[in-house]
mmCIF file of C-alpha atoms in Angstrom:
data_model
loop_
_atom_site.group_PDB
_atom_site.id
_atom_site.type_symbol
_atom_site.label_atom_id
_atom_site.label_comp_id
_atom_site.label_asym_id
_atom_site.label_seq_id
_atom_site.Cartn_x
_atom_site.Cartn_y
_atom_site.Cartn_z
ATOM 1 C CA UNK A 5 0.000 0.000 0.000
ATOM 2 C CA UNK A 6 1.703 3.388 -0.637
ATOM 3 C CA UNK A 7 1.740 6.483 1.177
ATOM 4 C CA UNK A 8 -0.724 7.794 -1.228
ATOM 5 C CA UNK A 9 -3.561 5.049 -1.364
ATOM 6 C CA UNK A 10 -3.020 5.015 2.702
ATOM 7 C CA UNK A 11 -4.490 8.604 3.267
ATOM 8 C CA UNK A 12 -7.995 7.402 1.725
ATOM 9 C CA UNK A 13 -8.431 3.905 4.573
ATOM 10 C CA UNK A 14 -9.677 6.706 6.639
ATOM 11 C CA UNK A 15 -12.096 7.485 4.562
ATOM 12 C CA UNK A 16 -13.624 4.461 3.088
ATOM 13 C CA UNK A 17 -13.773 3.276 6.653
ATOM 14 C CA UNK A 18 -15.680 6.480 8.303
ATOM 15 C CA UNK A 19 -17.804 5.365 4.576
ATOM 16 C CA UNK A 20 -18.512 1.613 5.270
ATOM 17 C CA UNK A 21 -19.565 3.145 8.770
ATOM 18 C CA UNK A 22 -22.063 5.346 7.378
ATOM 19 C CA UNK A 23 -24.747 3.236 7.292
ATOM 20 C CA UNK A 24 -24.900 1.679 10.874
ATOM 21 C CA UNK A 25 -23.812 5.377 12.463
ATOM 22 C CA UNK A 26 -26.494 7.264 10.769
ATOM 23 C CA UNK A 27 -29.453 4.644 11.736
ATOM 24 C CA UNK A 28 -27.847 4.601 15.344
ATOM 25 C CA UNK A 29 -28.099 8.265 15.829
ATOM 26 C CA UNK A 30 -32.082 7.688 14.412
ATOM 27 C CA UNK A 31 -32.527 5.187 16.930
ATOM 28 C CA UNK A 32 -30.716 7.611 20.230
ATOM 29 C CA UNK A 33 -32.980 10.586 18.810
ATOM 30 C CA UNK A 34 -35.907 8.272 18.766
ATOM 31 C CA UNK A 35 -35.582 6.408 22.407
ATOM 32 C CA UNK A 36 -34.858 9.844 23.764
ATOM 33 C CA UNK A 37 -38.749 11.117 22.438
ATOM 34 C CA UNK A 38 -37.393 12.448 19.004
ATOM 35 C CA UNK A 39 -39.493 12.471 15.781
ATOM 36 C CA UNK A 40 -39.524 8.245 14.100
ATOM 37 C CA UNK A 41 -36.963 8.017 11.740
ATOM 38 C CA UNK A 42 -36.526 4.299 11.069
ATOM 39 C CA UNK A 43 -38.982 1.337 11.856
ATOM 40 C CA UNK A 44 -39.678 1.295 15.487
ATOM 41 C CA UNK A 45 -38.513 -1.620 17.379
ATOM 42 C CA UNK A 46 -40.605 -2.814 20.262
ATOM 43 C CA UNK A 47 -37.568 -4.448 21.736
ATOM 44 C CA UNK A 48 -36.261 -1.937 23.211
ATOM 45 C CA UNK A 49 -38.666 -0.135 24.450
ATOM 46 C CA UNK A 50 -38.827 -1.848 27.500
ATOM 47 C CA UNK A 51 -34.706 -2.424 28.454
ATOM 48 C CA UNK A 52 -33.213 0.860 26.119
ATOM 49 C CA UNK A 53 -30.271 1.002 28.096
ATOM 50 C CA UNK A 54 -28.183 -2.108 26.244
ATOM 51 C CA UNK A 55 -29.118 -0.146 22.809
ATOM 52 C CA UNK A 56 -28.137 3.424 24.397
ATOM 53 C CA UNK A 57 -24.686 2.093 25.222
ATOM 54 C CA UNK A 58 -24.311 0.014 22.012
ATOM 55 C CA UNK A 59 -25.064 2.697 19.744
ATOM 56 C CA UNK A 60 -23.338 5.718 21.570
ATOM 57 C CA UNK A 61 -19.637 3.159 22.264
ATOM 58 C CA UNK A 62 -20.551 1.978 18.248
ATOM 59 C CA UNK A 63 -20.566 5.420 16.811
ATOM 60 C CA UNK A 64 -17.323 6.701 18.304
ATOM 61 C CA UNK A 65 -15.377 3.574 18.058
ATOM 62 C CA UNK A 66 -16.520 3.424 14.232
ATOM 63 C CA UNK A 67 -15.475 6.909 13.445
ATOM 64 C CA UNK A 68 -12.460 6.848 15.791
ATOM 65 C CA UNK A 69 -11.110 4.217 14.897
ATOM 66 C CA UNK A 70 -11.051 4.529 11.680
ATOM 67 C CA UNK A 71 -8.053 7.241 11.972
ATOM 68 C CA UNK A 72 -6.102 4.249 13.712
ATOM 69 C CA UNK A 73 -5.599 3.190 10.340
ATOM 70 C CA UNK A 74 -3.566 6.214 9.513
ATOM 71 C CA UNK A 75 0.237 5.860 8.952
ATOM 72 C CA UNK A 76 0.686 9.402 9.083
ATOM 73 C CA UNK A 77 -1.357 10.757 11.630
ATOM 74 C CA UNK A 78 0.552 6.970 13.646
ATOM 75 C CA UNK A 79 3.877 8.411 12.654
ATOM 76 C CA UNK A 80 3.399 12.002 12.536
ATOM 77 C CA UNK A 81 0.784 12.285 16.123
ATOM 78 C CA UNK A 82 1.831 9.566 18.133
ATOM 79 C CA UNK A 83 1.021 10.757 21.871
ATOM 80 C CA UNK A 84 -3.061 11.393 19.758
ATOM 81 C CA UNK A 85 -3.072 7.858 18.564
ATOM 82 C CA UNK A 86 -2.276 6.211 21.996
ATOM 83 C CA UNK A 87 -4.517 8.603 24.212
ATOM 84 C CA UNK A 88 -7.672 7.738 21.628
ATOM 85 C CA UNK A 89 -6.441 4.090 21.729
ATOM 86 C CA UNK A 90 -7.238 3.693 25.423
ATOM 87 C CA UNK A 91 -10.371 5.227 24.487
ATOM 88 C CA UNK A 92 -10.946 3.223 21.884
ATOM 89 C CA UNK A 93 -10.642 -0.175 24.466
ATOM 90 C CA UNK A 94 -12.909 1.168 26.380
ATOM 91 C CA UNK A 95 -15.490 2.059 23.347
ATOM 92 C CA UNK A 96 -14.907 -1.175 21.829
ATOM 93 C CA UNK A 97 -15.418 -3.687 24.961
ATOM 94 C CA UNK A 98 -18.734 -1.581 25.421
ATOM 95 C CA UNK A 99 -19.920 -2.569 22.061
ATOM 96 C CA UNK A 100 -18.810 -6.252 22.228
ATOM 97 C CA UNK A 101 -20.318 -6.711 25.809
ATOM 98 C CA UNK A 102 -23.364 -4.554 24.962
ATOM 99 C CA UNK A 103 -23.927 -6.348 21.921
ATOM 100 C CA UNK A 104 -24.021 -9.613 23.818
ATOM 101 C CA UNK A 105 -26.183 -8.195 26.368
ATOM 102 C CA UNK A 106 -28.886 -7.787 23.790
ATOM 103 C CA UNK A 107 -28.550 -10.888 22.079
ATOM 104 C CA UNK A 108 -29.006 -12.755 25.227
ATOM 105 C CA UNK A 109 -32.121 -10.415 27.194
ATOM 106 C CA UNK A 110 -34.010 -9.362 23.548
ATOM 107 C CA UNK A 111 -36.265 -11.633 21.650
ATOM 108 C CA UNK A 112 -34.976 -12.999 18.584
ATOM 109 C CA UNK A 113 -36.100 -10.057 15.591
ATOM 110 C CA UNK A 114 -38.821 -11.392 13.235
ATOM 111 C CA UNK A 115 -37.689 -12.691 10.235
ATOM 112 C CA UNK A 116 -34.235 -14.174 12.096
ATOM 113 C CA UNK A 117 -32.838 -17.795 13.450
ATOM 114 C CA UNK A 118 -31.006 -19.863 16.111
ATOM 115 C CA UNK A 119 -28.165 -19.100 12.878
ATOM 116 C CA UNK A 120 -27.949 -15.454 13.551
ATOM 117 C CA UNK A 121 -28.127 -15.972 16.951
ATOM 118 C CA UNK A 122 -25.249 -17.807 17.070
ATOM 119 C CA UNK A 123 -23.141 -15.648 14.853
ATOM 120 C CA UNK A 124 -23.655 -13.125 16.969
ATOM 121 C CA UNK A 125 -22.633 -14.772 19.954
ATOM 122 C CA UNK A 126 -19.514 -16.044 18.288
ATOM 123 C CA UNK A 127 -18.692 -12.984 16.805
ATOM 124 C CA UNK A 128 -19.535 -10.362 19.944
ATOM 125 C CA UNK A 129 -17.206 -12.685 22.062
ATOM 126 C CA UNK A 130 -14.467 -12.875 19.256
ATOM 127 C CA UNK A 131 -14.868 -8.653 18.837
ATOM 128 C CA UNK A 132 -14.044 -8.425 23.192
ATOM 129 C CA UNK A 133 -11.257 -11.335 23.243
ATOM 130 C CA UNK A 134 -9.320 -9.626 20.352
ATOM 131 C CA UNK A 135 -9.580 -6.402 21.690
ATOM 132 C CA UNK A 136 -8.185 -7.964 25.186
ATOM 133 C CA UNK A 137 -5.134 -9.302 23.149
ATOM 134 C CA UNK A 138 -4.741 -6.594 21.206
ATOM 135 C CA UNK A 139 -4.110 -4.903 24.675
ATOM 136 C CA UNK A 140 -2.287 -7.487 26.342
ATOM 137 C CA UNK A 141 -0.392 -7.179 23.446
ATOM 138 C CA UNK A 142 0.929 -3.666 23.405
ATOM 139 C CA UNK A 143 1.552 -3.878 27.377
ATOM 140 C CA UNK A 144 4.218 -6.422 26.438
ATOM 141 C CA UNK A 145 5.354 -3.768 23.301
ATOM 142 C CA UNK A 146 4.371 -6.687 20.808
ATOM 143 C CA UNK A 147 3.423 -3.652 18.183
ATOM 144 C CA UNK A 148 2.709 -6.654 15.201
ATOM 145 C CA UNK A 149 0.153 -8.606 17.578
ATOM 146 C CA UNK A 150 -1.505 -5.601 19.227
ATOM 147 C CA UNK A 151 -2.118 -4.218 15.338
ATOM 148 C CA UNK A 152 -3.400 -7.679 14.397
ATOM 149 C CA UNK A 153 -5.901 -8.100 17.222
ATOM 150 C CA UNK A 154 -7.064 -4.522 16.854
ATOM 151 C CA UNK A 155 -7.568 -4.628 13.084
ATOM 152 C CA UNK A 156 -9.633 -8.071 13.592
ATOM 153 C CA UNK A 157 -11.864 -6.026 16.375
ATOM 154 C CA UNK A 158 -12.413 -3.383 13.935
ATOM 155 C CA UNK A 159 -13.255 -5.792 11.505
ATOM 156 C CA UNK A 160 -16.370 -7.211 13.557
ATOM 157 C CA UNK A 161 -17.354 -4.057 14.796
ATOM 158 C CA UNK A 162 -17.968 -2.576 11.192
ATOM 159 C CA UNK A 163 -19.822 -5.710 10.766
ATOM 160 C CA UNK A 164 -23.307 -3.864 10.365
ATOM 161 C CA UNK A 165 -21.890 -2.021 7.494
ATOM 162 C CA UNK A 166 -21.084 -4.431 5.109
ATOM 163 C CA UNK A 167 -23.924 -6.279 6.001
ATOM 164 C CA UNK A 168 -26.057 -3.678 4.909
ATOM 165 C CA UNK A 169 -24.490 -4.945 1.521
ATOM 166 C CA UNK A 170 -25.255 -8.178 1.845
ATOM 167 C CA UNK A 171 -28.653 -8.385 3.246
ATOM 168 C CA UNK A 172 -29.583 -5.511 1.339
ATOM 169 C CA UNK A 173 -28.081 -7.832 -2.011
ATOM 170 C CA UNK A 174 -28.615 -11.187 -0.996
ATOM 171 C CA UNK A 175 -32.219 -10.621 -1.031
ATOM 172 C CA UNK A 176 -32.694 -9.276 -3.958
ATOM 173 C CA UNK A 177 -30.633 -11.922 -5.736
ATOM 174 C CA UNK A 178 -32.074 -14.830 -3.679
ATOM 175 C CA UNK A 179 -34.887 -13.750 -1.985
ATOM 176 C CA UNK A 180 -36.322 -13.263 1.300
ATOM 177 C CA UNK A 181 -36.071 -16.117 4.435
ATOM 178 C CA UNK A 182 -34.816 -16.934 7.855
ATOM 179 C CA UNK A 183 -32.136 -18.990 6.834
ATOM 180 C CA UNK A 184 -31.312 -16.776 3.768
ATOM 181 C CA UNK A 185 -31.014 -13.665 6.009
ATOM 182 C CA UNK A 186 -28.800 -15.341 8.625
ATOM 183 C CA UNK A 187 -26.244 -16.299 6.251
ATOM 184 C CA UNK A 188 -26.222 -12.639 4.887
ATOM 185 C CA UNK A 189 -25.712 -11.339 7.955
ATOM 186 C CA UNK A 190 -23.181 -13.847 8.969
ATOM 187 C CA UNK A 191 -21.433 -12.912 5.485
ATOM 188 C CA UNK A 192 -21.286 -9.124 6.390
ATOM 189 C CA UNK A 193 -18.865 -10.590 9.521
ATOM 190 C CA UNK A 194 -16.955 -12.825 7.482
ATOM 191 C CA UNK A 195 -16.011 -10.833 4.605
ATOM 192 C CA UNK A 196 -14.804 -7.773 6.790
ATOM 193 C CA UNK A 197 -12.188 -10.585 8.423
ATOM 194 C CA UNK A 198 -11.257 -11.545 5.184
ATOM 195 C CA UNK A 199 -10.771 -8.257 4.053
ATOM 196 C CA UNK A 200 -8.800 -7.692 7.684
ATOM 197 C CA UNK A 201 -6.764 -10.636 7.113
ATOM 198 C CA UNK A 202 -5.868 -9.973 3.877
ATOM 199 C CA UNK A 203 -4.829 -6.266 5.209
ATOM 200 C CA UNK A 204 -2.801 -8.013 8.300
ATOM 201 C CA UNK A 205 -0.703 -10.620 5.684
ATOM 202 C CA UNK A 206 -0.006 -8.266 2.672
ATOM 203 C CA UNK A 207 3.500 -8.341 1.568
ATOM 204 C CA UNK A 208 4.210 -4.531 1.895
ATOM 205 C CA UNK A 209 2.929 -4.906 5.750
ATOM 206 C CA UNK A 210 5.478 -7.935 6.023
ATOM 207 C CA UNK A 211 8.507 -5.818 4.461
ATOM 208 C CA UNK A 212 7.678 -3.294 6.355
ATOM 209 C CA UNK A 213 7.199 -4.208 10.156
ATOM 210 C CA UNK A 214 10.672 -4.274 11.881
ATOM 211 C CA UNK A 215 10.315 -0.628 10.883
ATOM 212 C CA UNK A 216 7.077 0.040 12.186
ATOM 213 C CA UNK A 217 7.738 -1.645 14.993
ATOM 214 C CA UNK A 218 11.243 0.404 15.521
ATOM 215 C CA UNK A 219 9.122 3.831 15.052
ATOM 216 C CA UNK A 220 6.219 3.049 17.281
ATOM 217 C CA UNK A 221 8.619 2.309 20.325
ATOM 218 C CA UNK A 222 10.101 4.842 20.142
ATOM 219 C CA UNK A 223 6.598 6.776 19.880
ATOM 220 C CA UNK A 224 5.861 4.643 23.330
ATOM 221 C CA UNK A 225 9.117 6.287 25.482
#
């Protein structure tokens, strides 16, 4: 990836976000008495304190995060990109553990399956543990591992957004169904750690780490 081509991950990220951060900040207006702008859930009406905490933690740790990706603002801001990384463990176990917390008190949504559920038990718990490494990680200096586990955390986190692509897809190349929609939304997770992976094991990251690693410890004394 060159220098070039690296100034616009930023921005497709804070793009892919879109989506999920704009219907989130419908659904905060809405539970706190604002005008209806998407399809009321009756969900949370009754327990909106899980969704409060998901959105609000979602929302900055999308948009936030998303400059994490930056080599330059990394190289040229370090003492900004560790002070919004702390925040950013805090943001991020919030939306893994909040996200669990509402697939285990809500009703299933109509029109979903044990399959969904599932995936989003796996994946909520897989979002927390990596962002746990990731720190454990960068307490020990281990810059490669603690970039790893956070880029896999971001992955699942911006999970909604892609699946917006392939629910929104999916059913109109293959219809409407329980089953159907699960794997959709299941594919939104899997093809962001894909992409992640892919991002990770690049050659140019390979050729390209003892010197990272070098820059960012000294950014840490």
């Amino acid at each position: 990836m060159t220098r070039r081509t690296g100034r616009w991950v930023p921005v497709g990220l804070v793009a892919l976000a879109a989506i999920p951060v704009l219907a989130g900040t419908a659904r905060l207006v809405e539970i706190r008495g604002g005008p209806e702008l998407i399809p009321t859930d009756a969900r949370f009406a009754a327990s909106p304190a899980p969704v409060v905490v998901h959105v609000a933690a979602a929302i900055g740790y999308a948009l936030l995060g998303a400059f994490q990706f930056s080599a330059g603002i990394r190289r040229r801001h370090p003492g900004w990109h560790r002070r919004t990384g702390r925040l950013l463990v805090v943001l991020g176990l919030a939306v893994a553990l909040s996200a669990l917390w509402m697939t285990l008190i809500f009703p299933r949504k109509e029109g979903t399956g044990d399959l969904l559920h599932v995936f989003r038990l796996l994946f909520g718990s897989g979002m927390a543990l990596s962002i746990i490494l990731g720190l454990a990680a960068i307490r020990r200096r281990d810059i490669d591992r603690h970039r790893t586990w956070m880029t896999r955390a971001y992955a699942l986190a911006l999970g909604a957004g892609t699946q917006a692509l392939t629910v929104g897809f999916g059913e109109a190349l293959f219809g409407a169904g329980v089953v159907r929609t699960d794997l959709m939304m299941g594919a939104g997770w899997a093809i962001n750690l894909a992409v992640a992976e892919w991002f990770i094991r690049r050659p140019s990251t390979r050729r390209t780490r003892s010197t990272r690693t070098r820059a960012a410890l000294a950014g840490l004394r």
